């Protein structure tokens, strides 16, 4: 787990300066297209079940900015959670405390910004399959798997944001 944490810190430290302009543009687009706070937060269970407030850029699905959800630009603020140790770049989906799938096994790893569930079909997958993918990741995770998932994340997000047909 120490190697994974060092990897998370190194990659996130490199990504944040690159992501900052995108985050700024995303927040600006949200501010211009609809009223309300720029960021929203939900309580999630982190490592060992410790609750934390997971932040996302507010994207109203009824506005052009709502399309950002498909490309996942709205989750860029979560990089801060990786630096703070509340999340990992790769891991199981972050669940609310008390969620039926928030098992003890799931809580031994940090939830991730991305994971097998995201690169394997995201919203098209039924919850049971997402849970199976998360369980597989928890049982089999290693740095090579994280690298493979990260390599597939950007193409998966770009494909999801493109035209459907």
PDB file of C-alpha atoms in Angstrom:
ATOM      1  CA  UNK A   1       0.000   0.000   0.000  1.00  0.00           C
ATOM      2  CA  UNK A   2       2.933   2.353   0.564  1.00  0.00           C
ATOM      3  CA  UNK A   3       4.012   2.054  -3.099  1.00  0.00           C
ATOM      4  CA  UNK A   4       0.442   2.799  -4.204  1.00  0.00           C
ATOM      5  CA  UNK A   5       0.283   5.869  -1.939  1.00  0.00           C
ATOM      6  CA  UNK A   6       3.628   7.165  -3.237  1.00  0.00           C
ATOM      7  CA  UNK A   7       2.441   6.550  -6.800  1.00  0.00           C
ATOM      8  CA  UNK A   8      -0.837   8.407  -6.096  1.00  0.00           C
ATOM      9  CA  UNK A   9       1.032  11.383  -4.646  1.00  0.00           C
ATOM     10  CA  UNK A  10       3.544  11.560  -7.492  1.00  0.00           C
ATOM     11  CA  UNK A  11       0.985  11.260 -10.301  1.00  0.00           C
ATOM     12  CA  UNK A  12      -1.520  13.588  -8.655  1.00  0.00           C
ATOM     13  CA  UNK A  13       1.173  16.205  -8.037  1.00  0.00           C
ATOM     14  CA  UNK A  14       2.012  16.066 -11.743  1.00  0.00           C
ATOM     15  CA  UNK A  15      -1.658  16.046 -12.849  1.00  0.00           C
ATOM     16  CA  UNK A  16      -2.906  18.947 -10.741  1.00  0.00           C
ATOM     17  CA  UNK A  17      -1.033  21.695 -12.637  1.00  0.00           C
ATOM     18  CA  UNK A  18      -2.271  20.183 -15.915  1.00  0.00           C
ATOM     19  CA  UNK A  19      -5.828  19.786 -14.629  1.00  0.00           C
ATOM     20  CA  UNK A  20      -6.072  23.256 -13.069  1.00  0.00           C
ATOM     21  CA  UNK A  21      -6.959  25.082 -16.326  1.00  0.00           C
ATOM     22  CA  UNK A  22      -9.596  22.444 -17.157  1.00  0.00           C
ATOM     23  CA  UNK A  23     -11.015  22.688 -13.648  1.00  0.00           C
ATOM     24  CA  UNK A  24     -11.137  26.473 -13.905  1.00  0.00           C
ATOM     25  CA  UNK A  25     -12.921  26.316 -17.285  1.00  0.00           C
ATOM     26  CA  UNK A  26     -15.361  23.699 -16.008  1.00  0.00           C
ATOM     27  CA  UNK A  27     -16.202  25.752 -12.904  1.00  0.00           C
ATOM     28  CA  UNK A  28     -16.513  28.910 -15.005  1.00  0.00           C
ATOM     29  CA  UNK A  29     -18.875  27.153 -17.423  1.00  0.00           C
ATOM     30  CA  UNK A  30     -20.985  25.952 -14.503  1.00  0.00           C
ATOM     31  CA  UNK A  31     -21.112  29.457 -13.042  1.00  0.00           C
ATOM     32  CA  UNK A  32     -22.150  31.042 -16.355  1.00  0.00           C
ATOM     33  CA  UNK A  33     -24.818  28.503 -17.347  1.00  0.00           C
ATOM     34  CA  UNK A  34     -26.759  28.115 -14.101  1.00  0.00           C
ATOM     35  CA  UNK A  35     -27.068  29.698 -10.659  1.00  0.00           C
ATOM     36  CA  UNK A  36     -25.840  28.067  -7.499  1.00  0.00           C
ATOM     37  CA  UNK A  37     -22.594  26.994  -5.871  1.00  0.00           C
ATOM     38  CA  UNK A  38     -19.717  25.945  -8.121  1.00  0.00           C
ATOM     39  CA  UNK A  39     -19.015  22.793  -6.177  1.00  0.00           C
ATOM     40  CA  UNK A  40     -21.206  20.162  -4.575  1.00  0.00           C
ATOM     41  CA  UNK A  41     -20.243  17.596  -2.022  1.00  0.00           C
ATOM     42  CA  UNK A  42     -21.523  14.267  -0.786  1.00  0.00           C
ATOM     43  CA  UNK A  43     -20.417  12.254   2.211  1.00  0.00           C
ATOM     44  CA  UNK A  44     -18.569   9.072   1.308  1.00  0.00           C
ATOM     45  CA  UNK A  45     -16.877   6.276   3.242  1.00  0.00           C
ATOM     46  CA  UNK A  46     -13.118   6.310   2.853  1.00  0.00           C
ATOM     47  CA  UNK A  47     -10.351   4.041   4.053  1.00  0.00           C
ATOM     48  CA  UNK A  48     -11.497   2.079   7.143  1.00  0.00           C
ATOM     49  CA  UNK A  49     -14.938   3.668   6.768  1.00  0.00           C
ATOM     50  CA  UNK A  50     -13.787   7.179   7.696  1.00  0.00           C
ATOM     51  CA  UNK A  51     -16.332   9.610   6.248  1.00  0.00           C
ATOM     52  CA  UNK A  52     -15.199  12.492   4.050  1.00  0.00           C
ATOM     53  CA  UNK A  53     -16.965  15.081   1.919  1.00  0.00           C
ATOM     54  CA  UNK A  54     -16.298  14.240  -1.762  1.00  0.00           C
ATOM     55  CA  UNK A  55     -16.347  17.364  -3.952  1.00  0.00           C
ATOM     56  CA  UNK A  56     -17.507  17.625  -7.568  1.00  0.00           C
ATOM     57  CA  UNK A  57     -18.067  20.559  -9.915  1.00  0.00           C
ATOM     58  CA  UNK A  58     -21.795  21.277 -10.008  1.00  0.00           C
ATOM     59  CA  UNK A  59     -23.153  20.253 -13.404  1.00  0.00           C
ATOM     60  CA  UNK A  60     -26.859  20.643 -14.105  1.00  0.00           C
ATOM     61  CA  UNK A  61     -27.868  17.962 -16.663  1.00  0.00           C
ATOM     62  CA  UNK A  62     -30.309  20.399 -18.268  1.00  0.00           C
ATOM     63  CA  UNK A  63     -27.498  22.760 -19.311  1.00  0.00           C
ATOM     64  CA  UNK A  64     -24.640  22.397 -21.822  1.00  0.00           C
ATOM     65  CA  UNK A  65     -22.286  21.937 -18.860  1.00  0.00           C
ATOM     66  CA  UNK A  66     -24.252  18.802 -17.945  1.00  0.00           C
ATOM     67  CA  UNK A  67     -22.468  17.044 -20.785  1.00  0.00           C
ATOM     68  CA  UNK A  68     -19.266  17.343 -18.769  1.00  0.00           C
ATOM     69  CA  UNK A  69     -20.500  14.477 -16.624  1.00  0.00           C
ATOM     70  CA  UNK A  70     -20.000  12.129 -19.551  1.00  0.00           C
ATOM     71  CA  UNK A  71     -16.352  13.158 -19.920  1.00  0.00           C
ATOM     72  CA  UNK A  72     -15.900  13.194 -16.128  1.00  0.00           C
ATOM     73  CA  UNK A  73     -14.321  16.665 -16.029  1.00  0.00           C
ATOM     74  CA  UNK A  74     -16.656  17.365 -13.118  1.00  0.00           C
ATOM     75  CA  UNK A  75     -14.587  15.031 -10.908  1.00  0.00           C
ATOM     76  CA  UNK A  76     -11.289  16.926 -11.274  1.00  0.00           C
ATOM     77  CA  UNK A  77     -11.617  18.391  -7.736  1.00  0.00           C
ATOM     78  CA  UNK A  78     -11.268  14.843  -6.431  1.00  0.00           C
ATOM     79  CA  UNK A  79      -7.538  15.043  -7.129  1.00  0.00           C
ATOM     80  CA  UNK A  80      -7.369  17.069  -3.912  1.00  0.00           C
ATOM     81  CA  UNK A  81      -8.875  14.096  -2.060  1.00  0.00           C
ATOM     82  CA  UNK A  82      -6.055  11.929  -3.408  1.00  0.00           C
ATOM     83  CA  UNK A  83      -3.455  14.354  -2.032  1.00  0.00           C
ATOM     84  CA  UNK A  84      -5.258  14.395   1.327  1.00  0.00           C
ATOM     85  CA  UNK A  85      -5.266  10.567   1.451  1.00  0.00           C
ATOM     86  CA  UNK A  86      -9.062  10.249   1.348  1.00  0.00           C
ATOM     87  CA  UNK A  87      -9.100   8.710  -2.126  1.00  0.00           C
ATOM     88  CA  UNK A  88      -6.774   6.984  -4.548  1.00  0.00           C
ATOM     89  CA  UNK A  89      -6.449   7.515  -8.289  1.00  0.00           C
ATOM     90  CA  UNK A  90      -7.668   3.936  -8.803  1.00  0.00           C
ATOM     91  CA  UNK A  91      -9.955   2.001  -6.520  1.00  0.00           C
ATOM     92  CA  UNK A  92     -13.495   0.902  -5.853  1.00  0.00           C
ATOM     93  CA  UNK A  93     -16.368   3.343  -6.274  1.00  0.00           C
ATOM     94  CA  UNK A  94     -16.758   5.737  -3.323  1.00  0.00           C
ATOM     95  CA  UNK A  95     -19.966   4.809  -1.500  1.00  0.00           C
ATOM     96  CA  UNK A  96     -22.001   6.641   1.123  1.00  0.00           C
ATOM     97  CA  UNK A  97     -21.457   5.438   4.695  1.00  0.00           C
ATOM     98  CA  UNK A  98     -23.865   2.640   5.499  1.00  0.00           C
ATOM     99  CA  UNK A  99     -24.408   1.643   1.856  1.00  0.00           C
ATOM    100  CA  UNK A 100     -25.220  -2.100   1.648  1.00  0.00           C
ATOM    101  CA  UNK A 101     -22.136  -2.690  -0.521  1.00  0.00           C
ATOM    102  CA  UNK A 102     -19.812  -0.803   1.865  1.00  0.00           C
ATOM    103  CA  UNK A 103     -18.466  -4.076   3.239  1.00  0.00           C
ATOM    104  CA  UNK A 104     -15.474  -4.433   5.506  1.00  0.00           C
ATOM    105  CA  UNK A 105     -13.441  -5.805   2.566  1.00  0.00           C
ATOM    106  CA  UNK A 106     -14.224  -2.723   0.473  1.00  0.00           C
ATOM    107  CA  UNK A 107     -13.137  -0.385   3.260  1.00  0.00           C
ATOM    108  CA  UNK A 108      -9.577  -1.768   3.455  1.00  0.00           C
ATOM    109  CA  UNK A 109      -8.642   0.233   0.344  1.00  0.00           C
ATOM    110  CA  UNK A 110      -9.185   3.869  -0.524  1.00  0.00           C
ATOM    111  CA  UNK A 111     -12.014   4.566  -2.952  1.00  0.00           C
ATOM    112  CA  UNK A 112     -10.824   5.660  -6.371  1.00  0.00           C
ATOM    113  CA  UNK A 113     -11.480   8.432  -8.838  1.00  0.00           C
ATOM    114  CA  UNK A 114     -11.463   5.714 -11.481  1.00  0.00           C
ATOM    115  CA  UNK A 115     -11.628   1.945 -11.407  1.00  0.00           C
ATOM    116  CA  UNK A 116     -12.560  -1.182 -13.280  1.00  0.00           C
ATOM    117  CA  UNK A 117     -16.207  -0.063 -13.153  1.00  0.00           C
ATOM    118  CA  UNK A 118     -15.399   3.149 -15.056  1.00  0.00           C
ATOM    119  CA  UNK A 119     -13.301   1.639 -17.823  1.00  0.00           C
ATOM    120  CA  UNK A 120     -15.623  -1.349 -18.077  1.00  0.00           C
ATOM    121  CA  UNK A 121     -18.837   0.419 -19.008  1.00  0.00           C
ATOM    122  CA  UNK A 122     -19.660   2.894 -16.204  1.00  0.00           C
ATOM    123  CA  UNK A 123     -23.303   3.891 -16.211  1.00  0.00           C
ATOM    124  CA  UNK A 124     -24.248   1.145 -18.643  1.00  0.00           C
ATOM    125  CA  UNK A 125     -23.361  -1.516 -16.079  1.00  0.00           C
ATOM    126  CA  UNK A 126     -25.947  -2.767 -13.608  1.00  0.00           C
ATOM    127  CA  UNK A 127     -25.007  -2.104  -9.964  1.00  0.00           C
ATOM    128  CA  UNK A 128     -24.350  -5.809  -9.297  1.00  0.00           C
ATOM    129  CA  UNK A 129     -21.688  -5.900 -12.042  1.00  0.00           C
ATOM    130  CA  UNK A 130     -20.073  -2.698 -10.764  1.00  0.00           C
ATOM    131  CA  UNK A 131     -19.938  -4.291  -7.322  1.00  0.00           C
ATOM    132  CA  UNK A 132     -18.349  -7.457  -8.786  1.00  0.00           C
ATOM    133  CA  UNK A 133     -15.706  -5.359 -10.585  1.00  0.00           C
ATOM    134  CA  UNK A 134     -14.950  -3.455  -7.373  1.00  0.00           C
ATOM    135  CA  UNK A 135     -14.643  -6.708  -5.432  1.00  0.00           C
ATOM    136  CA  UNK A 136     -12.300  -8.113  -8.094  1.00  0.00           C
ATOM    137  CA  UNK A 137     -10.151  -4.982  -7.879  1.00  0.00           C
ATOM    138  CA  UNK A 138      -9.999  -5.175  -4.068  1.00  0.00           C
ATOM    139  CA  UNK A 139      -8.905  -8.820  -4.183  1.00  0.00           C
ATOM    140  CA  UNK A 140      -6.424  -8.453  -7.067  1.00  0.00           C
ATOM    141  CA  UNK A 141      -5.115  -4.877  -6.920  1.00  0.00           C
ATOM    142  CA  UNK A 142      -1.494  -4.185  -7.604  1.00  0.00           C
ATOM    143  CA  UNK A 143       0.359  -1.290  -9.223  1.00  0.00           C
ATOM    144  CA  UNK A 144       0.336  -2.927 -12.687  1.00  0.00           C
ATOM    145  CA  UNK A 145      -3.464  -3.167 -12.601  1.00  0.00           C
ATOM    146  CA  UNK A 146      -3.668   0.480 -11.541  1.00  0.00           C
ATOM    147  CA  UNK A 147      -1.471   1.481 -14.487  1.00  0.00           C
ATOM    148  CA  UNK A 148      -3.647  -0.518 -16.901  1.00  0.00           C
ATOM    149  CA  UNK A 149      -6.821   1.095 -15.531  1.00  0.00           C
ATOM    150  CA  UNK A 150      -5.311   4.588 -15.704  1.00  0.00           C
ATOM    151  CA  UNK A 151      -4.231   3.965 -19.307  1.00  0.00           C
ATOM    152  CA  UNK A 152      -7.825   3.046 -20.196  1.00  0.00           C
ATOM    153  CA  UNK A 153      -9.501   5.862 -18.212  1.00  0.00           C
ATOM    154  CA  UNK A 154      -8.894   8.811 -20.558  1.00  0.00           C
ATOM    155  CA  UNK A 155      -9.964   6.925 -23.716  1.00  0.00           C
ATOM    156  CA  UNK A 156     -13.048   5.624 -21.859  1.00  0.00           C
ATOM    157  CA  UNK A 157     -13.993   9.140 -20.703  1.00  0.00           C
ATOM    158  CA  UNK A 158     -13.423  10.596 -24.178  1.00  0.00           C
ATOM    159  CA  UNK A 159     -15.474   7.827 -25.799  1.00  0.00           C
ATOM    160  CA  UNK A 160     -18.295   8.428 -23.313  1.00  0.00           C
ATOM    161  CA  UNK A 161     -18.277  12.150 -24.102  1.00  0.00           C
ATOM    162  CA  UNK A 162     -18.388  11.643 -27.852  1.00  0.00           C
ATOM    163  CA  UNK A 163     -21.427  11.229 -30.033  1.00  0.00           C
ATOM    164  CA  UNK A 164     -23.572   8.179 -29.390  1.00  0.00           C
ATOM    165  CA  UNK A 165     -24.725   6.128 -32.297  1.00  0.00           C
TER     166      UNK A 165
END
